[in-house]
C-alpha cells in the first residue's frame, strides 16, 4: 500500500506563474509544481494529496481531517507563516513529521517575513530555492519518514 502525504499551499500561491512576483517565486504554476511533486512522490511509492487555500480556517480543517491518514505534511503556509497561531496549533496537534517550505529566502526580505510561527513545531525548513524548495522539502520529508 502507498503511504500518503499531504501538501498544503497557503494564500496567493494559486497565482504562481501568473501574476505573482516571479523574482521571488519563479515562473512555474501551482499545477506544475503539484505535478512534479506527485511524480517525485510516486517514484518512492508515496501518494500525495495537494491542497491550496486562501482561507486560514480551511487550512486548519484540512490538517485536522487528513492527519489521521497521512504520514507527513509538506507545507508552505505563505503569508500565514508569519501570522497564524491557528495553523501552528493544528500542526502541533497533528504531531506528524512536517517540513516547512518557502520559495523565497524570507530572511532577505521585509522584516515581518523573518519570523515564522511554525518554525519550531516543524521537523525542518527548506527556504530560498524557488520552486525547487518544494522538491527538496519533499525529499527531506520522505527521508524522515523512512528513517
Ligand atoms: C512565501 C513567503 C511568504 O512571506 C509569502 O507571504 C508567500 C510565499 C514563500 O514561499 O517564499 O506568499 O511563503
JSON list of C-alpha atoms in Angstrom, two decimals, residues 3-146:
[
{"chain": "A", "resi": 3, "resn": "UNK", "atom": "CA", "xyz": [1.97, 5.87, 2.02]},
{"chain": "A", "resi": 4, "resn": "UNK", "atom": "CA", "xyz": [0.02, 9.07, 1.92]},
{"chain": "A", "resi": 5, "resn": "UNK", "atom": "CA", "xyz": [1.33, 12.65, 2.34]},
{"chain": "A", "resi": 6, "resn": "UNK", "atom": "CA", "xyz": [-0.44, 15.99, 2.48]},
{"chain": "A", "resi": 7, "resn": "UNK", "atom": "CA", "xyz": [0.95, 19.05, 0.66]},
{"chain": "A", "resi": 8, "resn": "UNK", "atom": "CA", "xyz": [-0.51, 22.41, 1.68]},
{"chain": "A", "resi": 9, "resn": "UNK", "atom": "CA", "xyz": [-0.10, 25.72, -0.12]},
{"chain": "A", "resi": 10, "resn": "UNK", "atom": "CA", "xyz": [-1.27, 28.89, 1.60]},
{"chain": "A", "resi": 11, "resn": "UNK", "atom": "CA", "xyz": [-2.81, 32.13, 0.32]},
{"chain": "A", "resi": 12, "resn": "UNK", "atom": "CA", "xyz": [-2.00, 33.65, -3.07]},
{"chain": "A", "resi": 13, "resn": "UNK", "atom": "CA", "xyz": [0.04, 30.65, -4.19]},
{"chain": "A", "resi": 14, "resn": "UNK", "atom": "CA", "xyz": [-2.77, 29.90, -6.66]},
{"chain": "A", "resi": 15, "resn": "UNK", "atom": "CA", "xyz": [-1.37, 32.91, -8.57]},
{"chain": "A", "resi": 16, "resn": "UNK", "atom": "CA", "xyz": [2.09, 31.41, -9.08]},
{"chain": "A", "resi": 17, "resn": "UNK", "atom": "CA", "xyz": [3.26, 31.51, -12.68]},
{"chain": "A", "resi": 18, "resn": "UNK", "atom": "CA", "xyz": [0.60, 34.08, -13.49]},
{"chain": "A", "resi": 19, "resn": "UNK", "atom": "CA", "xyz": [0.88, 37.41, -11.70]},
{"chain": "A", "resi": 20, "resn": "UNK", "atom": "CA", "xyz": [2.75, 36.51, -8.54]},
{"chain": "A", "resi": 21, "resn": "UNK", "atom": "CA", "xyz": [6.27, 38.01, -8.18]},
{"chain": "A", "resi": 22, "resn": "UNK", "atom": "CA", "xyz": [8.42, 35.77, -10.43]},
{"chain": "A", "resi": 23, "resn": "UNK", "atom": "CA", "xyz": [11.52, 37.45, -8.94]},
{"chain": "A", "resi": 24, "resn": "UNK", "atom": "CA", "xyz": [10.85, 35.59, -5.71]},
{"chain": "A", "resi": 25, "resn": "UNK", "atom": "CA", "xyz": [8.80, 32.63, -6.80]},
{"chain": "A", "resi": 26, "resn": "UNK", "atom": "CA", "xyz": [9.86, 31.68, -10.34]},
{"chain": "A", "resi": 27, "resn": "UNK", "atom": "CA", "xyz": [7.57, 31.06, -13.27]},
{"chain": "A", "resi": 28, "resn": "UNK", "atom": "CA", "xyz": [6.03, 27.64, -12.62]},
{"chain": "A", "resi": 29, "resn": "UNK", "atom": "CA", "xyz": [2.33, 27.47, -11.90]},
{"chain": "A", "resi": 30, "resn": "UNK", "atom": "CA", "xyz": [0.98, 25.71, -8.83]},
{"chain": "A", "resi": 31, "resn": "UNK", "atom": "CA", "xyz": [-0.37, 22.97, -11.07]},
{"chain": "A", "resi": 32, "resn": "UNK", "atom": "CA", "xyz": [3.11, 22.39, -12.50]},
{"chain": "A", "resi": 33, "resn": "UNK", "atom": "CA", "xyz": [4.63, 22.29, -9.01]},
{"chain": "A", "resi": 34, "resn": "UNK", "atom": "CA", "xyz": [1.97, 19.83, -7.81]},
{"chain": "A", "resi": 35, "resn": "UNK", "atom": "CA", "xyz": [2.61, 17.67, -10.88]},
{"chain": "A", "resi": 36, "resn": "UNK", "atom": "CA", "xyz": [6.36, 17.39, -10.33]},
{"chain": "A", "resi": 37, "resn": "UNK", "atom": "CA", "xyz": [5.82, 16.69, -6.63]},
{"chain": "A", "resi": 38, "resn": "UNK", "atom": "CA", "xyz": [3.31, 13.96, -7.42]},
{"chain": "A", "resi": 39, "resn": "UNK", "atom": "CA", "xyz": [5.76, 12.31, -9.84]},
{"chain": "A", "resi": 40, "resn": "UNK", "atom": "CA", "xyz": [8.63, 12.60, -7.36]},
{"chain": "A", "resi": 41, "resn": "UNK", "atom": "CA", "xyz": [6.49, 11.02, -4.62]},
{"chain": "A", "resi": 42, "resn": "UNK", "atom": "CA", "xyz": [5.29, 8.21, -6.85]},
{"chain": "A", "resi": 43, "resn": "UNK", "atom": "CA", "xyz": [8.88, 7.15, -7.58]},
{"chain": "A", "resi": 44, "resn": "UNK", "atom": "CA", "xyz": [9.20, 6.40, -3.88]},
{"chain": "A", "resi": 45, "resn": "UNK", "atom": "CA", "xyz": [5.74, 4.84, -3.66]},
{"chain": "A", "resi": 46, "resn": "UNK", "atom": "CA", "xyz": [4.07, 7.74, -1.92]},
{"chain": "A", "resi": 47, "resn": "UNK", "atom": "CA", "xyz": [0.69, 9.14, -2.78]},
{"chain": "A", "resi": 48, "resn": "UNK", "atom": "CA", "xyz": [0.20, 12.94, -2.48]},
{"chain": "A", "resi": 49, "resn": "UNK", "atom": "CA", "xyz": [-2.88, 14.95, -1.72]},
{"chain": "A", "resi": 50, "resn": "UNK", "atom": "CA", "xyz": [-2.33, 18.59, -2.61]},
{"chain": "A", "resi": 51, "resn": "UNK", "atom": "CA", "xyz": [-4.39, 21.47, -1.30]},
{"chain": "A", "resi": 52, "resn": "UNK", "atom": "CA", "xyz": [-4.32, 25.25, -1.72]},
{"chain": "A", "resi": 53, "resn": "UNK", "atom": "CA", "xyz": [-6.47, 27.71, 0.15]},
{"chain": "A", "resi": 54, "resn": "UNK", "atom": "CA", "xyz": [-6.59, 31.45, 0.69]},
{"chain": "A", "resi": 55, "resn": "UNK", "atom": "CA", "xyz": [-8.56, 30.88, 3.90]},
{"chain": "A", "resi": 56, "resn": "UNK", "atom": "CA", "xyz": [-6.83, 30.17, 7.21]},
{"chain": "A", "resi": 57, "resn": "UNK", "atom": "CA", "xyz": [-9.63, 28.07, 8.76]},
{"chain": "A", "resi": 58, "resn": "UNK", "atom": "CA", "xyz": [-9.86, 25.87, 5.68]},
{"chain": "A", "resi": 59, "resn": "UNK", "atom": "CA", "xyz": [-6.18, 25.03, 6.04]},
{"chain": "A", "resi": 60, "resn": "UNK", "atom": "CA", "xyz": [-6.77, 24.13, 9.69]},
{"chain": "A", "resi": 61, "resn": "UNK", "atom": "CA", "xyz": [-9.74, 21.94, 8.67]},
{"chain": "A", "resi": 62, "resn": "UNK", "atom": "CA", "xyz": [-7.62, 20.17, 6.06]},
{"chain": "A", "resi": 63, "resn": "UNK", "atom": "CA", "xyz": [-4.83, 19.40, 8.52]},
{"chain": "A", "resi": 64, "resn": "UNK", "atom": "CA", "xyz": [-7.37, 18.08, 11.05]},
{"chain": "A", "resi": 65, "resn": "UNK", "atom": "CA", "xyz": [-9.21, 15.89, 8.58]},
{"chain": "A", "resi": 66, "resn": "UNK", "atom": "CA", "xyz": [-6.07, 14.45, 6.94]},
{"chain": "A", "resi": 67, "resn": "UNK", "atom": "CA", "xyz": [-3.82, 13.94, 9.95]},
{"chain": "A", "resi": 68, "resn": "UNK", "atom": "CA", "xyz": [-5.20, 10.53, 10.94]},
{"chain": "A", "resi": 69, "resn": "UNK", "atom": "CA", "xyz": [-4.42, 9.06, 7.50]},
{"chain": "A", "resi": 70, "resn": "UNK", "atom": "CA", "xyz": [-1.21, 10.72, 6.32]},
{"chain": "A", "resi": 71, "resn": "UNK", "atom": "CA", "xyz": [2.39, 10.00, 7.30]},
{"chain": "A", "resi": 72, "resn": "UNK", "atom": "CA", "xyz": [3.59, 13.57, 6.97]},
{"chain": "A", "resi": 73, "resn": "UNK", "atom": "CA", "xyz": [2.89, 17.13, 5.84]},
{"chain": "A", "resi": 74, "resn": "UNK", "atom": "CA", "xyz": [4.76, 19.42, 3.44]},
{"chain": "A", "resi": 75, "resn": "UNK", "atom": "CA", "xyz": [3.54, 22.97, 3.97]},
{"chain": "A", "resi": 76, "resn": "UNK", "atom": "CA", "xyz": [4.11, 26.43, 2.57]},
{"chain": "A", "resi": 77, "resn": "UNK", "atom": "CA", "xyz": [1.74, 28.49, 4.70]},
{"chain": "A", "resi": 78, "resn": "UNK", "atom": "CA", "xyz": [2.73, 31.59, 2.64]},
{"chain": "A", "resi": 79, "resn": "UNK", "atom": "CA", "xyz": [1.68, 34.79, 4.44]},
{"chain": "A", "resi": 80, "resn": "UNK", "atom": "CA", "xyz": [0.06, 32.75, 7.24]},
{"chain": "A", "resi": 81, "resn": "UNK", "atom": "CA", "xyz": [3.55, 31.58, 8.23]},
{"chain": "A", "resi": 82, "resn": "UNK", "atom": "CA", "xyz": [4.04, 34.96, 9.81]},
{"chain": "A", "resi": 83, "resn": "UNK", "atom": "CA", "xyz": [0.63, 35.35, 11.48]},
{"chain": "A", "resi": 84, "resn": "UNK", "atom": "CA", "xyz": [-1.23, 32.11, 12.10]},
{"chain": "A", "resi": 85, "resn": "UNK", "atom": "CA", "xyz": [-1.37, 30.70, 15.61]},
{"chain": "A", "resi": 86, "resn": "UNK", "atom": "CA", "xyz": [-4.25, 28.52, 14.37]},
{"chain": "A", "resi": 87, "resn": "UNK", "atom": "CA", "xyz": [-2.15, 26.73, 11.72]},
{"chain": "A", "resi": 88, "resn": "UNK", "atom": "CA", "xyz": [0.69, 26.36, 14.21]},
{"chain": "A", "resi": 89, "resn": "UNK", "atom": "CA", "xyz": [-1.69, 24.76, 16.75]},
{"chain": "A", "resi": 90, "resn": "UNK", "atom": "CA", "xyz": [-3.16, 22.43, 14.10]},
{"chain": "A", "resi": 91, "resn": "UNK", "atom": "CA", "xyz": [0.33, 21.22, 13.12]},
{"chain": "A", "resi": 92, "resn": "UNK", "atom": "CA", "xyz": [1.28, 20.71, 16.76]},
{"chain": "A", "resi": 93, "resn": "UNK", "atom": "CA", "xyz": [-1.89, 18.72, 17.36]},
{"chain": "A", "resi": 94, "resn": "UNK", "atom": "CA", "xyz": [-1.31, 16.62, 14.22]},
{"chain": "A", "resi": 95, "resn": "UNK", "atom": "CA", "xyz": [2.05, 15.55, 15.69]},
{"chain": "A", "resi": 96, "resn": "UNK", "atom": "CA", "xyz": [3.34, 14.33, 12.30]},
{"chain": "A", "resi": 97, "resn": "UNK", "atom": "CA", "xyz": [6.68, 14.78, 10.52]},
{"chain": "A", "resi": 98, "resn": "UNK", "atom": "CA", "xyz": [6.32, 18.14, 8.84]},
{"chain": "A", "resi": 99, "resn": "UNK", "atom": "CA", "xyz": [8.55, 20.18, 6.53]},
{"chain": "A", "resi": 100, "resn": "UNK", "atom": "CA", "xyz": [8.07, 23.93, 6.04]},
{"chain": "A", "resi": 101, "resn": "UNK", "atom": "CA", "xyz": [8.83, 25.31, 2.59]},
{"chain": "A", "resi": 102, "resn": "UNK", "atom": "CA", "xyz": [9.40, 28.83, 1.33]},
{"chain": "A", "resi": 103, "resn": "UNK", "atom": "CA", "xyz": [10.38, 29.55, -2.24]},
{"chain": "A", "resi": 104, "resn": "UNK", "atom": "CA", "xyz": [11.94, 32.89, -1.40]},
{"chain": "A", "resi": 105, "resn": "UNK", "atom": "CA", "xyz": [14.64, 33.45, 1.19]},
{"chain": "A", "resi": 106, "resn": "UNK", "atom": "CA", "xyz": [12.40, 35.07, 3.79]},
{"chain": "A", "resi": 107, "resn": "UNK", "atom": "CA", "xyz": [15.47, 36.43, 5.63]},
{"chain": "A", "resi": 108, "resn": "UNK", "atom": "CA", "xyz": [16.41, 38.61, 2.62]},
{"chain": "A", "resi": 109, "resn": "UNK", "atom": "CA", "xyz": [13.02, 40.31, 2.52]},
{"chain": "A", "resi": 110, "resn": "UNK", "atom": "CA", "xyz": [10.92, 42.63, 4.68]},
{"chain": "A", "resi": 111, "resn": "UNK", "atom": "CA", "xyz": [11.48, 42.23, 8.44]},
{"chain": "A", "resi": 112, "resn": "UNK", "atom": "CA", "xyz": [7.92, 40.94, 9.02]},
{"chain": "A", "resi": 113, "resn": "UNK", "atom": "CA", "xyz": [8.71, 37.86, 6.90]},
{"chain": "A", "resi": 114, "resn": "UNK", "atom": "CA", "xyz": [11.70, 36.87, 9.00]},
{"chain": "A", "resi": 115, "resn": "UNK", "atom": "CA", "xyz": [9.64, 35.18, 11.65]},
{"chain": "A", "resi": 116, "resn": "UNK", "atom": "CA", "xyz": [7.66, 32.01, 11.03]},
{"chain": "A", "resi": 117, "resn": "UNK", "atom": "CA", "xyz": [5.21, 30.95, 13.71]},
{"chain": "A", "resi": 118, "resn": "UNK", "atom": "CA", "xyz": [5.58, 27.31, 12.70]},
{"chain": "A", "resi": 119, "resn": "UNK", "atom": "CA", "xyz": [9.37, 27.06, 12.51]},
{"chain": "A", "resi": 120, "resn": "UNK", "atom": "CA", "xyz": [9.72, 25.49, 15.96]},
{"chain": "A", "resi": 121, "resn": "UNK", "atom": "CA", "xyz": [6.92, 22.96, 15.52]},
{"chain": "A", "resi": 122, "resn": "UNK", "atom": "CA", "xyz": [8.08, 21.57, 12.15]},
{"chain": "A", "resi": 123, "resn": "UNK", "atom": "CA", "xyz": [10.81, 18.98, 11.65]},
{"chain": "A", "resi": 124, "resn": "UNK", "atom": "CA", "xyz": [12.76, 21.32, 9.36]},
{"chain": "A", "resi": 125, "resn": "UNK", "atom": "CA", "xyz": [12.60, 24.09, 6.79]},
{"chain": "A", "resi": 126, "resn": "UNK", "atom": "CA", "xyz": [13.70, 24.49, 3.16]},
{"chain": "A", "resi": 127, "resn": "UNK", "atom": "CA", "xyz": [13.93, 28.13, 2.16]},
{"chain": "A", "resi": 128, "resn": "UNK", "atom": "CA", "xyz": [15.12, 30.20, -0.79]},
{"chain": "A", "resi": 129, "resn": "UNK", "atom": "CA", "xyz": [15.39, 27.81, -3.75]},
{"chain": "A", "resi": 130, "resn": "UNK", "atom": "CA", "xyz": [12.33, 28.89, -5.71]},
{"chain": "A", "resi": 131, "resn": "UNK", "atom": "CA", "xyz": [10.01, 26.02, -6.70]},
{"chain": "A", "resi": 132, "resn": "UNK", "atom": "CA", "xyz": [12.95, 23.65, -6.02]},
{"chain": "A", "resi": 133, "resn": "UNK", "atom": "CA", "xyz": [12.36, 24.28, -2.30]},
{"chain": "A", "resi": 134, "resn": "UNK", "atom": "CA", "xyz": [9.29, 22.07, -2.64]},
{"chain": "A", "resi": 135, "resn": "UNK", "atom": "CA", "xyz": [11.29, 19.28, -4.30]},
{"chain": "A", "resi": 136, "resn": "UNK", "atom": "CA", "xyz": [13.99, 19.39, -1.64]},
{"chain": "A", "resi": 137, "resn": "UNK", "atom": "CA", "xyz": [11.39, 19.61, 1.11]},
{"chain": "A", "resi": 138, "resn": "UNK", "atom": "CA", "xyz": [9.50, 16.57, -0.19]},
{"chain": "A", "resi": 139, "resn": "UNK", "atom": "CA", "xyz": [12.73, 14.58, -0.43]},
{"chain": "A", "resi": 140, "resn": "UNK", "atom": "CA", "xyz": [13.58, 15.52, 3.17]},
{"chain": "A", "resi": 141, "resn": "UNK", "atom": "CA", "xyz": [10.09, 14.60, 4.37]},
{"chain": "A", "resi": 142, "resn": "UNK", "atom": "CA", "xyz": [10.15, 11.16, 2.73]},
{"chain": "A", "resi": 143, "resn": "UNK", "atom": "CA", "xyz": [13.65, 10.50, 4.12]},
{"chain": "A", "resi": 144, "resn": "UNK", "atom": "CA", "xyz": [12.47, 11.46, 7.57]},
{"chain": "A", "resi": 145, "resn": "UNK", "atom": "CA", "xyz": [9.53, 9.07, 7.37]},
{"chain": "A", "resi": 146, "resn": "UNK", "atom": "CA", "xyz": [11.73, 6.22, 6.13]}
]
